[in-house]
């Protein structure tokens, strides 16, 4: 047996200990057979009768008896295996160790440790090629195949932990999911608040509606009885639920088709009202959005209290998602905040605007246009600056074209006054995005440009006419009238410009 860059580990065989020349001897492992490698593979060569592998450590099967089945679940055995799993520094090494361990069967602790360590490794170095992604899939499949033999011995916490790990990996296995769901249903009386919320989050995140590695839509059916049972567990320990867990759980439930009774939501709203000061602004925005999605309209007093707490904790809204979700929720609830509250919100958005991506900025401006709230000119100038910066870095795609059309349409609806350079640049980008627009987006862009006072040049007019002619059969009557009015106004400006020349 060979140590990294020289030396031996003969003391693992009961021989006198000899210190390796470099590195440190690893902890004793609990694998009795098989061959696996730890480290990055390099060219190995035979030198002086000893296998030299550079940065590679290769171990051979240990000459010891296999572990008896009655001792397989003792702490010492799985603790040694956990150390061996955590010692791996890449997915390929973890895959090799897992392959050897799976041949003898893996207990729950080893499966959980391997899944969590795989998530950790992917967070440090995501796969960059098809081969690496396939290696991740193989590792997850090997670990998933070890779950059915031990599913009957899992606790509620074990089921929740394994399900969450598979959800984070986006690994889909219909049979294993069904086994885990059945096991969680049987363990429902022993399930804690954290386990119930974790189970609900895991199934919602990856299995309600997602795509597997072959890009096919995958929908795992969630029975209403199972969701209702998890909701009852949450309601039983609702007072002990932290603000973060409650807000995330409500967001998860809002993404499911099952609707809880009004009494369930009334108890949740009462808890949020009493403990509003313990929530951050971002957590309360998620709660309000979840209520709107589930079509639950709280009282005016409740909304006033919650928005007051958000106003005092406005700095926690450090991204665009909670902001535009909150605005959309208030729009559905037909609640218009006071002007001072909106000014503070826009000031917070202005501070963080440089970190928003293009899609977030378009969604934010769309929410403002639907609320018919016109921000200040200074806010508008900063928005134009960061929008143009994001557009200059974005790739030419249908998503970019959709965001571009949304921003132009929202600008025209809010009657904001864009700068001449910004409008000229947006019009130039519109000409390049014309083939990528849908028919609805094309009509929106043409109408918004004429409302904002843009005067297109000859090339832009030719491109507009070409795109409209190509899609004339897909235009509705209203869209056709909108395009005709916009083109007539463009033509008037074009004739006036020619006359002046």
PDB file of N, CA and C in Angstrom, residues 60-160:
ATOM      1  N   UNK A  60      -5.285  -0.646  -2.039  1.00  0.00           N
ATOM      2  CA  UNK A  60      -5.742  -1.983  -2.439  1.00  0.00           C
ATOM      3  C   UNK A  60      -6.649  -2.544  -1.346  1.00  0.00           C
ATOM      4  N   UNK A  61      -7.339  -3.618  -1.650  1.00  0.00           N
ATOM      5  CA  UNK A  61      -8.228  -4.216  -0.682  1.00  0.00           C
ATOM      6  C   UNK A  61      -7.485  -4.651   0.574  1.00  0.00           C
ATOM      7  N   UNK A  62      -8.013  -4.288   1.734  1.00  0.00           N
ATOM      8  CA  UNK A  62      -7.387  -4.665   2.996  1.00  0.00           C
ATOM      9  C   UNK A  62      -7.664  -6.136   3.295  1.00  0.00           C
ATOM     10  N   UNK A  63      -6.653  -6.798   3.825  1.00  0.00           N
ATOM     11  CA  UNK A  63      -6.785  -8.218   4.145  1.00  0.00           C
ATOM     12  C   UNK A  63      -7.408  -8.366   5.529  1.00  0.00           C
ATOM     13  N   UNK A  64      -8.681  -8.147   5.605  1.00  0.00           N
ATOM     14  CA  UNK A  64      -9.385  -8.293   6.881  1.00  0.00           C
ATOM     15  C   UNK A  64     -10.770  -8.806   6.593  1.00  0.00           C
ATOM     16  N   UNK A  65     -11.384  -9.371   7.590  1.00  0.00           N
ATOM     17  CA  UNK A  65     -12.705  -9.963   7.420  1.00  0.00           C
ATOM     18  C   UNK A  65     -13.752  -8.877   7.245  1.00  0.00           C
ATOM     19  N   UNK A  66     -14.800  -9.149   6.492  1.00  0.00           N
ATOM     20  CA  UNK A  66     -15.868  -8.148   6.333  1.00  0.00           C
ATOM     21  C   UNK A  66     -16.589  -7.901   7.652  1.00  0.00           C
ATOM     22  N   UNK A  67     -17.186  -6.737   7.753  1.00  0.00           N
ATOM     23  CA  UNK A  67     -17.899  -6.375   8.970  1.00  0.00           C
ATOM     24  C   UNK A  67     -19.173  -7.199   9.073  1.00  0.00           C
ATOM     25  N   UNK A  68     -19.444  -7.849  10.195  1.00  0.00           N
ATOM     26  CA  UNK A  68     -20.683  -8.625  10.339  1.00  0.00           C
ATOM     27  C   UNK A  68     -21.903  -7.725  10.183  1.00  0.00           C
ATOM     28  N   UNK A  69     -23.018  -8.324   9.715  1.00  0.00           N
ATOM     29  CA  UNK A  69     -24.224  -7.537   9.467  1.00  0.00           C
ATOM     30  C   UNK A  69     -24.775  -6.935  10.748  1.00  0.00           C
ATOM     31  N   UNK A  70     -24.624  -7.636  11.888  1.00  0.00           N
ATOM     32  CA  UNK A  70     -25.184  -7.106  13.123  1.00  0.00           C
ATOM     33  C   UNK A  70     -24.442  -5.877  13.619  1.00  0.00           C
ATOM     34  N   UNK A  71     -23.220  -5.640  13.101  1.00  0.00           N
ATOM     35  CA  UNK A  71     -22.457  -4.465  13.501  1.00  0.00           C
ATOM     36  C   UNK A  71     -22.468  -3.371  12.432  1.00  0.00           C
ATOM     37  N   UNK A  72     -23.242  -3.561  11.395  1.00  0.00           N
ATOM     38  CA  UNK A  72     -23.183  -2.616  10.280  1.00  0.00           C
ATOM     39  C   UNK A  72     -23.705  -1.245  10.657  1.00  0.00           C
ATOM     40  N   UNK A  73     -24.594  -1.172  11.648  1.00  0.00           N
ATOM     41  CA  UNK A  73     -25.191   0.111  11.993  1.00  0.00           C
ATOM     42  C   UNK A  73     -24.601   0.704  13.266  1.00  0.00           C
ATOM     43  N   UNK A  74     -23.527   0.153  13.761  1.00  0.00           N
ATOM     44  CA  UNK A  74     -22.901   0.734  14.933  1.00  0.00           C
ATOM     45  C   UNK A  74     -22.199   2.030  14.570  1.00  0.00           C
ATOM     46  N   UNK A  75     -22.099   2.909  15.553  1.00  0.00           N
ATOM     47  CA  UNK A  75     -21.555   4.237  15.305  1.00  0.00           C
ATOM     48  C   UNK A  75     -20.129   4.184  14.773  1.00  0.00           C
ATOM     49  N   UNK A  76     -19.318   3.294  15.306  1.00  0.00           N
ATOM     50  CA  UNK A  76     -17.920   3.272  14.893  1.00  0.00           C
ATOM     51  C   UNK A  76     -17.761   3.013  13.407  1.00  0.00           C
ATOM     52  N   UNK A  77     -18.579   2.061  12.852  1.00  0.00           N
ATOM     53  CA  UNK A  77     -18.447   1.705  11.456  1.00  0.00           C
ATOM     54  C   UNK A  77     -18.829   2.887  10.560  1.00  0.00           C
ATOM     55  N   UNK A  78     -20.039   3.476  10.778  1.00  0.00           N
ATOM     56  CA  UNK A  78     -20.438   4.553   9.880  1.00  0.00           C
ATOM     57  C   UNK A  78     -19.634   5.821  10.119  1.00  0.00           C
ATOM     58  N   UNK A  79     -19.091   5.978  11.329  1.00  0.00           N
ATOM     59  CA  UNK A  79     -18.256   7.155  11.572  1.00  0.00           C
ATOM     60  C   UNK A  79     -16.967   7.068  10.756  1.00  0.00           C
ATOM     61  N   UNK A  80     -16.397   5.861  10.668  1.00  0.00           N
ATOM     62  CA  UNK A  80     -15.199   5.688   9.837  1.00  0.00           C
ATOM     63  C   UNK A  80     -15.523   5.927   8.364  1.00  0.00           C
ATOM     64  N   UNK A  81     -16.680   5.456   7.951  1.00  0.00           N
ATOM     65  CA  UNK A  81     -17.078   5.682   6.568  1.00  0.00           C
ATOM     66  C   UNK A  81     -17.313   7.167   6.301  1.00  0.00           C
ATOM     67  N   UNK A  82     -17.891   7.851   7.265  1.00  0.00           N
ATOM     68  CA  UNK A  82     -18.121   9.280   7.099  1.00  0.00           C
ATOM     69  C   UNK A  82     -16.802  10.021   6.928  1.00  0.00           C
ATOM     70  N   UNK A  83     -15.797   9.647   7.715  1.00  0.00           N
ATOM     71  CA  UNK A  83     -14.481  10.274   7.570  1.00  0.00           C
ATOM     72  C   UNK A  83     -13.904  10.018   6.185  1.00  0.00           C
ATOM     73  N   UNK A  84     -14.093   8.797   5.692  1.00  0.00           N
ATOM     74  CA  UNK A  84     -13.577   8.472   4.360  1.00  0.00           C
ATOM     75  C   UNK A  84     -14.299   9.275   3.284  1.00  0.00           C
ATOM     76  N   UNK A  85     -15.621   9.466   3.442  1.00  0.00           N
ATOM     77  CA  UNK A  85     -16.380  10.244   2.472  1.00  0.00           C
ATOM     78  C   UNK A  85     -15.969  11.708   2.490  1.00  0.00           C
ATOM     79  N   UNK A  86     -15.828  12.257   3.685  1.00  0.00           N
ATOM     80  CA  UNK A  86     -15.489  13.668   3.801  1.00  0.00           C
ATOM     81  C   UNK A  86     -14.049  13.957   3.403  1.00  0.00           C
ATOM     82  N   UNK A  87     -13.207  12.925   3.321  1.00  0.00           N
ATOM     83  CA  UNK A  87     -11.810  13.130   2.928  1.00  0.00           C
ATOM     84  C   UNK A  87     -11.666  13.359   1.430  1.00  0.00           C
ATOM     85  N   UNK A  88     -12.696  13.028   0.653  1.00  0.00           N
ATOM     86  CA  UNK A  88     -12.616  13.226  -0.795  1.00  0.00           C
ATOM     87  C   UNK A  88     -12.701  14.709  -1.125  1.00  0.00           C
ATOM     88  N   UNK A  89     -11.973  15.120  -2.144  1.00  0.00           N
ATOM     89  CA  UNK A  89     -11.900  16.537  -2.515  1.00  0.00           C
ATOM     90  C   UNK A  89     -12.448  16.820  -3.904  1.00  0.00           C
ATOM     91  N   UNK A  90     -13.013  15.828  -4.580  1.00  0.00           N
ATOM     92  CA  UNK A  90     -13.597  16.039  -5.902  1.00  0.00           C
ATOM     93  C   UNK A  90     -14.705  15.017  -6.099  1.00  0.00           C
ATOM     94  N   UNK A  91     -15.552  15.272  -7.085  1.00  0.00           N
ATOM     95  CA  UNK A  91     -16.678  14.389  -7.348  1.00  0.00           C
ATOM     96  C   UNK A  91     -16.206  13.023  -7.827  1.00  0.00           C
ATOM     97  N   UNK A  92     -15.148  12.993  -8.620  1.00  0.00           N
ATOM     98  CA  UNK A  92     -14.662  11.710  -9.137  1.00  0.00           C
ATOM     99  C   UNK A  92     -14.162  10.818  -7.996  1.00  0.00           C
ATOM    100  N   UNK A  93     -13.514  11.420  -6.988  1.00  0.00           N
ATOM    101  CA  UNK A  93     -13.067  10.625  -5.851  1.00  0.00           C
ATOM    102  C   UNK A  93     -14.241  10.145  -5.012  1.00  0.00           C
ATOM    103  N   UNK A  94     -15.224  11.041  -4.809  1.00  0.00           N
ATOM    104  CA  UNK A  94     -16.415  10.642  -4.063  1.00  0.00           C
ATOM    105  C   UNK A  94     -17.157   9.534  -4.779  1.00  0.00           C
ATOM    106  N   UNK A  95     -17.212   9.585  -6.094  1.00  0.00           N
ATOM    107  CA  UNK A  95     -17.891   8.547  -6.865  1.00  0.00           C
ATOM    108  C   UNK A  95     -17.217   7.193  -6.675  1.00  0.00           C
ATOM    109  N   UNK A  96     -15.900   7.197  -6.626  1.00  0.00           N
ATOM    110  CA  UNK A  96     -15.169   5.931  -6.436  1.00  0.00           C
ATOM    111  C   UNK A  96     -15.418   5.345  -5.058  1.00  0.00           C
ATOM    112  N   UNK A  97     -15.387   6.195  -4.038  1.00  0.00           N
ATOM    113  CA  UNK A  97     -15.623   5.701  -2.683  1.00  0.00           C
ATOM    114  C   UNK A  97     -17.053   5.201  -2.530  1.00  0.00           C
ATOM    115  N   UNK A  98     -18.008   5.944  -3.082  1.00  0.00           N
ATOM    116  CA  UNK A  98     -19.405   5.544  -2.982  1.00  0.00           C
ATOM    117  C   UNK A  98     -19.645   4.232  -3.725  1.00  0.00           C
ATOM    118  N   UNK A  99     -19.001   4.042  -4.861  1.00  0.00           N
ATOM    119  CA  UNK A  99     -19.170   2.804  -5.625  1.00  0.00           C
ATOM    120  C   UNK A  99     -18.722   1.594  -4.821  1.00  0.00           C
ATOM    121  N   UNK A 100     -17.614   1.724  -4.099  1.00  0.00           N
ATOM    122  CA  UNK A 100     -17.122   0.611  -3.279  1.00  0.00           C
ATOM    123  C   UNK A 100     -18.046   0.370  -2.097  1.00  0.00           C
ATOM    124  N   UNK A 101     -18.454   1.450  -1.426  1.00  0.00           N
ATOM    125  CA  UNK A 101     -19.331   1.301  -0.260  1.00  0.00           C
ATOM    126  C   UNK A 101     -20.684   0.713  -0.631  1.00  0.00           C
ATOM    127  N   UNK A 102     -21.219   1.085  -1.782  1.00  0.00           N
ATOM    128  CA  UNK A 102     -22.547   0.614  -2.171  1.00  0.00           C
ATOM    129  C   UNK A 102     -22.579  -0.877  -2.436  1.00  0.00           C
ATOM    130  N   UNK A 103     -21.442  -1.465  -2.745  1.00  0.00           N
ATOM    131  CA  UNK A 103     -21.397  -2.905  -2.990  1.00  0.00           C
ATOM    132  C   UNK A 103     -21.697  -3.694  -1.731  1.00  0.00           C
ATOM    133  N   UNK A 104     -21.382  -3.135  -0.567  1.00  0.00           N
ATOM    134  CA  UNK A 104     -21.641  -3.813   0.701  1.00  0.00           C
ATOM    135  C   UNK A 104     -22.883  -3.258   1.393  1.00  0.00           C
ATOM    136  N   UNK A 105     -23.508  -2.242   0.795  1.00  0.00           N
ATOM    137  CA  UNK A 105     -24.681  -1.651   1.409  1.00  0.00           C
ATOM    138  C   UNK A 105     -24.301  -0.460   2.265  1.00  0.00           C
ATOM    139  N   UNK A 106     -25.060   0.606   2.157  1.00  0.00           N
ATOM    140  CA  UNK A 106     -24.783   1.829   2.902  1.00  0.00           C
ATOM    141  C   UNK A 106     -25.920   2.097   3.875  1.00  0.00           C
ATOM    142  N   UNK A 107     -25.560   2.476   5.095  1.00  0.00           N
ATOM    143  CA  UNK A 107     -26.562   2.827   6.085  1.00  0.00           C
ATOM    144  C   UNK A 107     -26.995   4.272   5.886  1.00  0.00           C
ATOM    145  N   UNK A 108     -28.004   4.679   6.629  1.00  0.00           N
ATOM    146  CA  UNK A 108     -28.602   6.000   6.453  1.00  0.00           C
ATOM    147  C   UNK A 108     -27.592   7.113   6.676  1.00  0.00           C
ATOM    148  N   UNK A 109     -26.777   7.004   7.712  1.00  0.00           N
ATOM    149  CA  UNK A 109     -25.816   8.068   8.018  1.00  0.00           C
ATOM    150  C   UNK A 109     -24.822   8.268   6.880  1.00  0.00           C
ATOM    151  N   UNK A 110     -24.366   7.178   6.270  1.00  0.00           N
ATOM    152  CA  UNK A 110     -23.415   7.297   5.167  1.00  0.00           C
ATOM    153  C   UNK A 110     -24.070   7.911   3.938  1.00  0.00           C
ATOM    154  N   UNK A 111     -25.320   7.547   3.669  1.00  0.00           N
ATOM    155  CA  UNK A 111     -26.023   8.122   2.517  1.00  0.00           C
ATOM    156  C   UNK A 111     -26.209   9.616   2.703  1.00  0.00           C
ATOM    157  N   UNK A 112     -26.634  10.034   3.894  1.00  0.00           N
ATOM    158  CA  UNK A 112     -26.815  11.456   4.155  1.00  0.00           C
ATOM    159  C   UNK A 112     -25.501  12.207   4.050  1.00  0.00           C
ATOM    160  N   UNK A 113     -24.434  11.633   4.600  1.00  0.00           N
ATOM    161  CA  UNK A 113     -23.129  12.301   4.538  1.00  0.00           C
ATOM    162  C   UNK A 113     -22.652  12.429   3.100  1.00  0.00           C
ATOM    163  N   UNK A 114     -22.838  11.368   2.306  1.00  0.00           N
ATOM    164  CA  UNK A 114     -22.389  11.407   0.913  1.00  0.00           C
ATOM    165  C   UNK A 114     -23.190  12.432   0.102  1.00  0.00           C
ATOM    166  N   UNK A 115     -24.496  12.489   0.302  1.00  0.00           N
ATOM    167  CA  UNK A 115     -25.314  13.454  -0.424  1.00  0.00           C
ATOM    168  C   UNK A 115     -24.938  14.886  -0.050  1.00  0.00           C
ATOM    169  N   UNK A 116     -24.775  15.139   1.240  1.00  0.00           N
ATOM    170  CA  UNK A 116     -24.414  16.488   1.675  1.00  0.00           C
ATOM    171  C   UNK A 116     -23.027  16.880   1.187  1.00  0.00           C
ATOM    172  N   UNK A 117     -22.090  15.921   1.174  1.00  0.00           N
ATOM    173  CA  UNK A 117     -20.740  16.238   0.705  1.00  0.00           C
ATOM    174  C   UNK A 117     -20.739  16.462  -0.816  1.00  0.00           C
ATOM    175  N   UNK A 118     -21.582  15.738  -1.532  1.00  0.00           N
ATOM    176  CA  UNK A 118     -21.697  15.966  -2.972  1.00  0.00           C
ATOM    177  C   UNK A 118     -22.220  17.371  -3.257  1.00  0.00           C
ATOM    178  N   UNK A 119     -23.193  17.824  -2.490  1.00  0.00           N
ATOM    179  CA  UNK A 119     -23.700  19.188  -2.635  1.00  0.00           C
ATOM    180  C   UNK A 119     -22.605  20.201  -2.329  1.00  0.00           C
ATOM    181  N   UNK A 120     -21.813  19.906  -1.300  1.00  0.00           N
ATOM    182  CA  UNK A 120     -20.704  20.802  -0.935  1.00  0.00           C
ATOM    183  C   UNK A 120     -19.670  20.886  -2.054  1.00  0.00           C
ATOM    184  N   UNK A 121     -19.325  19.753  -2.645  1.00  0.00           N
ATOM    185  CA  UNK A 121     -18.333  19.752  -3.722  1.00  0.00           C
ATOM    186  C   UNK A 121     -18.849  20.487  -4.955  1.00  0.00           C
ATOM    187  N   UNK A 122     -20.127  20.317  -5.267  1.00  0.00           N
ATOM    188  CA  UNK A 122     -20.696  21.010  -6.426  1.00  0.00           C
ATOM    189  C   UNK A 122     -20.767  22.509  -6.187  1.00  0.00           C
ATOM    190  N   UNK A 123     -20.963  22.914  -4.925  1.00  0.00           N
ATOM    191  CA  UNK A 123     -20.954  24.343  -4.625  1.00  0.00           C
ATOM    192  C   UNK A 123     -19.581  24.964  -4.814  1.00  0.00           C
ATOM    193  N   UNK A 124     -18.542  24.209  -4.523  1.00  0.00           N
ATOM    194  CA  UNK A 124     -17.182  24.723  -4.689  1.00  0.00           C
ATOM    195  C   UNK A 124     -16.738  24.705  -6.144  1.00  0.00           C
ATOM    196  N   UNK A 125     -17.114  23.661  -6.874  1.00  0.00           N
ATOM    197  CA  UNK A 125     -16.679  23.531  -8.272  1.00  0.00           C
ATOM    198  C   UNK A 125     -17.806  22.895  -9.079  1.00  0.00           C
ATOM    199  N   UNK A 126     -18.725  23.698  -9.643  1.00  0.00           N
ATOM    200  CA  UNK A 126     -19.817  23.140 -10.438  1.00  0.00           C
ATOM    201  C   UNK A 126     -19.281  22.417 -11.669  1.00  0.00           C
ATOM    202  N   UNK A 127     -19.999  21.398 -12.158  1.00  0.00           N
ATOM    203  CA  UNK A 127     -19.528  20.671 -13.346  1.00  0.00           C
ATOM    204  C   UNK A 127     -19.510  21.579 -14.563  1.00  0.00           C
ATOM    205  N   UNK A 128     -18.453  21.479 -15.336  1.00  0.00           N
ATOM    206  CA  UNK A 128     -18.260  22.358 -16.495  1.00  0.00           C
ATOM    207  C   UNK A 128     -18.320  21.626 -17.821  1.00  0.00           C
ATOM    208  N   UNK A 129     -18.552  20.348 -17.820  1.00  0.00           N
ATOM    209  CA  UNK A 129     -18.608  19.586 -19.065  1.00  0.00           C
ATOM    210  C   UNK A 129     -19.652  18.487 -18.927  1.00  0.00           C
ATOM    211  N   UNK A 130     -19.984  17.884 -20.065  1.00  0.00           N
ATOM    212  CA  UNK A 130     -20.961  16.810 -20.049  1.00  0.00           C
ATOM    213  C   UNK A 130     -20.480  15.596 -19.278  1.00  0.00           C
ATOM    214  N   UNK A 131     -19.180  15.321 -19.348  1.00  0.00           N
ATOM    215  CA  UNK A 131     -18.634  14.169 -18.615  1.00  0.00           C
ATOM    216  C   UNK A 131     -18.748  14.394 -17.114  1.00  0.00           C
ATOM    217  N   UNK A 132     -18.452  15.594 -16.648  1.00  0.00           N
ATOM    218  CA  UNK A 132     -18.539  15.874 -15.227  1.00  0.00           C
ATOM    219  C   UNK A 132     -19.996  15.821 -14.748  1.00  0.00           C
ATOM    220  N   UNK A 133     -20.906  16.343 -15.555  1.00  0.00           N
ATOM    221  CA  UNK A 133     -22.319  16.271 -15.171  1.00  0.00           C
ATOM    222  C   UNK A 133     -22.804  14.828 -15.114  1.00  0.00           C
ATOM    223  N   UNK A 134     -22.363  14.008 -16.049  1.00  0.00           N
ATOM    224  CA  UNK A 134     -22.748  12.605 -16.030  1.00  0.00           C
ATOM    225  C   UNK A 134     -22.176  11.901 -14.805  1.00  0.00           C
ATOM    226  N   UNK A 135     -20.995  12.295 -14.369  1.00  0.00           N
ATOM    227  CA  UNK A 135     -20.399  11.719 -13.171  1.00  0.00           C
ATOM    228  C   UNK A 135     -21.222  12.071 -11.929  1.00  0.00           C
ATOM    229  N   UNK A 136     -21.709  13.301 -11.876  1.00  0.00           N
ATOM    230  CA  UNK A 136     -22.582  13.698 -10.770  1.00  0.00           C
ATOM    231  C   UNK A 136     -23.858  12.872 -10.775  1.00  0.00           C
ATOM    232  N   UNK A 137     -24.436  12.686 -11.972  1.00  0.00           N
ATOM    233  CA  UNK A 137     -25.667  11.898 -12.081  1.00  0.00           C
ATOM    234  C   UNK A 137     -25.426  10.462 -11.639  1.00  0.00           C
ATOM    235  N   UNK A 138     -24.297   9.881 -12.046  1.00  0.00           N
ATOM    236  CA  UNK A 138     -23.990   8.497 -11.654  1.00  0.00           C
ATOM    237  C   UNK A 138     -23.834   8.369 -10.145  1.00  0.00           C
ATOM    238  N   UNK A 139     -23.168   9.361  -9.534  1.00  0.00           N
ATOM    239  CA  UNK A 139     -23.001   9.321  -8.085  1.00  0.00           C
ATOM    240  C   UNK A 139     -24.348   9.408  -7.381  1.00  0.00           C
ATOM    241  N   UNK A 140     -25.209  10.319  -7.844  1.00  0.00           N
ATOM    242  CA  UNK A 140     -26.531  10.443  -7.233  1.00  0.00           C
ATOM    243  C   UNK A 140     -27.369   9.188  -7.453  1.00  0.00           C
ATOM    244  N   UNK A 141     -27.262   8.563  -8.615  1.00  0.00           N
ATOM    245  CA  UNK A 141     -28.003   7.334  -8.870  1.00  0.00           C
ATOM    246  C   UNK A 141     -27.526   6.192  -7.972  1.00  0.00           C
ATOM    247  N   UNK A 142     -26.228   6.114  -7.763  1.00  0.00           N
ATOM    248  CA  UNK A 142     -25.697   5.074  -6.883  1.00  0.00           C
ATOM    249  C   UNK A 142     -26.205   5.245  -5.461  1.00  0.00           C
ATOM    250  N   UNK A 143     -26.205   6.486  -4.976  1.00  0.00           N
ATOM    251  CA  UNK A 143     -26.705   6.742  -3.618  1.00  0.00           C
ATOM    252  C   UNK A 143     -28.207   6.517  -3.528  1.00  0.00           C
ATOM    253  N   UNK A 144     -28.937   6.903  -4.559  1.00  0.00           N
ATOM    254  CA  UNK A 144     -30.387   6.712  -4.543  1.00  0.00           C
ATOM    255  C   UNK A 144     -30.754   5.235  -4.537  1.00  0.00           C
ATOM    256  N   UNK A 145     -29.967   4.416  -5.230  1.00  0.00           N
ATOM    257  CA  UNK A 145     -30.242   2.979  -5.264  1.00  0.00           C
ATOM    258  C   UNK A 145     -30.058   2.323  -3.905  1.00  0.00           C
ATOM    259  N   UNK A 146     -29.335   2.970  -3.003  1.00  0.00           N
ATOM    260  CA  UNK A 146     -29.120   2.414  -1.661  1.00  0.00           C
ATOM    261  C   UNK A 146     -30.243   2.779  -0.692  1.00  0.00           C
ATOM    262  N   UNK A 147     -31.194   3.611  -1.113  1.00  0.00           N
ATOM    263  CA  UNK A 147     -32.233   4.071  -0.196  1.00  0.00           C
ATOM    264  C   UNK A 147     -33.341   3.034   0.016  1.00  0.00           C
ATOM    265  N   UNK A 148     -33.892   2.382  -1.041  1.00  0.00           N
ATOM    266  CA  UNK A 148     -35.022   1.454  -0.818  1.00  0.00           C
ATOM    267  C   UNK A 148     -34.774   0.369   0.228  1.00  0.00           C
ATOM    268  N   UNK A 149     -33.596  -0.274   0.316  1.00  0.00           N
ATOM    269  CA  UNK A 149     -33.438  -1.323   1.333  1.00  0.00           C
ATOM    270  C   UNK A 149     -33.530  -0.824   2.776  1.00  0.00           C
ATOM    271  N   UNK A 150     -33.286   0.458   3.007  1.00  0.00           N
ATOM    272  CA  UNK A 150     -33.252   0.944   4.388  1.00  0.00           C
ATOM    273  C   UNK A 150     -34.401   1.905   4.683  1.00  0.00           C
ATOM    274  N   UNK A 151     -35.322   2.095   3.749  1.00  0.00           N
ATOM    275  CA  UNK A 151     -36.343   3.121   3.929  1.00  0.00           C
ATOM    276  C   UNK A 151     -37.253   2.807   5.107  1.00  0.00           C
ATOM    277  N   UNK A 152     -37.457   1.528   5.404  1.00  0.00           N
ATOM    278  CA  UNK A 152     -38.347   1.167   6.517  1.00  0.00           C
ATOM    279  C   UNK A 152     -37.745   1.502   7.878  1.00  0.00           C
ATOM    280  N   UNK A 153     -36.435   1.686   7.947  1.00  0.00           N
ATOM    281  CA  UNK A 153     -35.780   1.986   9.216  1.00  0.00           C
ATOM    282  C   UNK A 153     -35.486   3.473   9.396  1.00  0.00           C
ATOM    283  N   UNK A 154     -35.909   4.318   8.457  1.00  0.00           N
ATOM    284  CA  UNK A 154     -35.615   5.740   8.547  1.00  0.00           C
ATOM    285  C   UNK A 154     -36.550   6.426   9.521  1.00  0.00           C
ATOM    286  N   UNK A 155     -36.015   7.422  10.193  1.00  0.00           N
ATOM    287  CA  UNK A 155     -36.838   8.270  11.045  1.00  0.00           C
ATOM    288  C   UNK A 155     -37.402   9.430  10.229  1.00  0.00           C
ATOM    289  N   UNK A 156     -38.275  10.214  10.842  1.00  0.00           N
ATOM    290  CA  UNK A 156     -38.860  11.355  10.139  1.00  0.00           C
ATOM    291  C   UNK A 156     -37.793  12.362   9.747  1.00  0.00           C
ATOM    292  N   UNK A 157     -36.830  12.570  10.638  1.00  0.00           N
ATOM    293  CA  UNK A 157     -35.742  13.507  10.339  1.00  0.00           C
ATOM    294  C   UNK A 157     -34.862  12.985   9.208  1.00  0.00           C
ATOM    295  N   UNK A 158     -34.637  11.655   9.169  1.00  0.00           N
ATOM    296  CA  UNK A 158     -33.829  11.076   8.088  1.00  0.00           C
ATOM    297  C   UNK A 158     -34.520  11.237   6.732  1.00  0.00           C
ATOM    298  N   UNK A 159     -35.827  10.983   6.703  1.00  0.00           N
ATOM    299  CA  UNK A 159     -36.575  11.128   5.455  1.00  0.00           C
ATOM    300  C   UNK A 159     -36.508  12.567   4.954  1.00  0.00           C
ATOM    301  N   UNK A 160     -36.673  13.520   5.865  1.00  0.00           N
ATOM    302  CA  UNK A 160     -36.623  14.932   5.472  1.00  0.00           C
ATOM    303  C   UNK A 160     -35.238  15.317   4.968  1.00  0.00           C
TER     304      UNK A 160
END
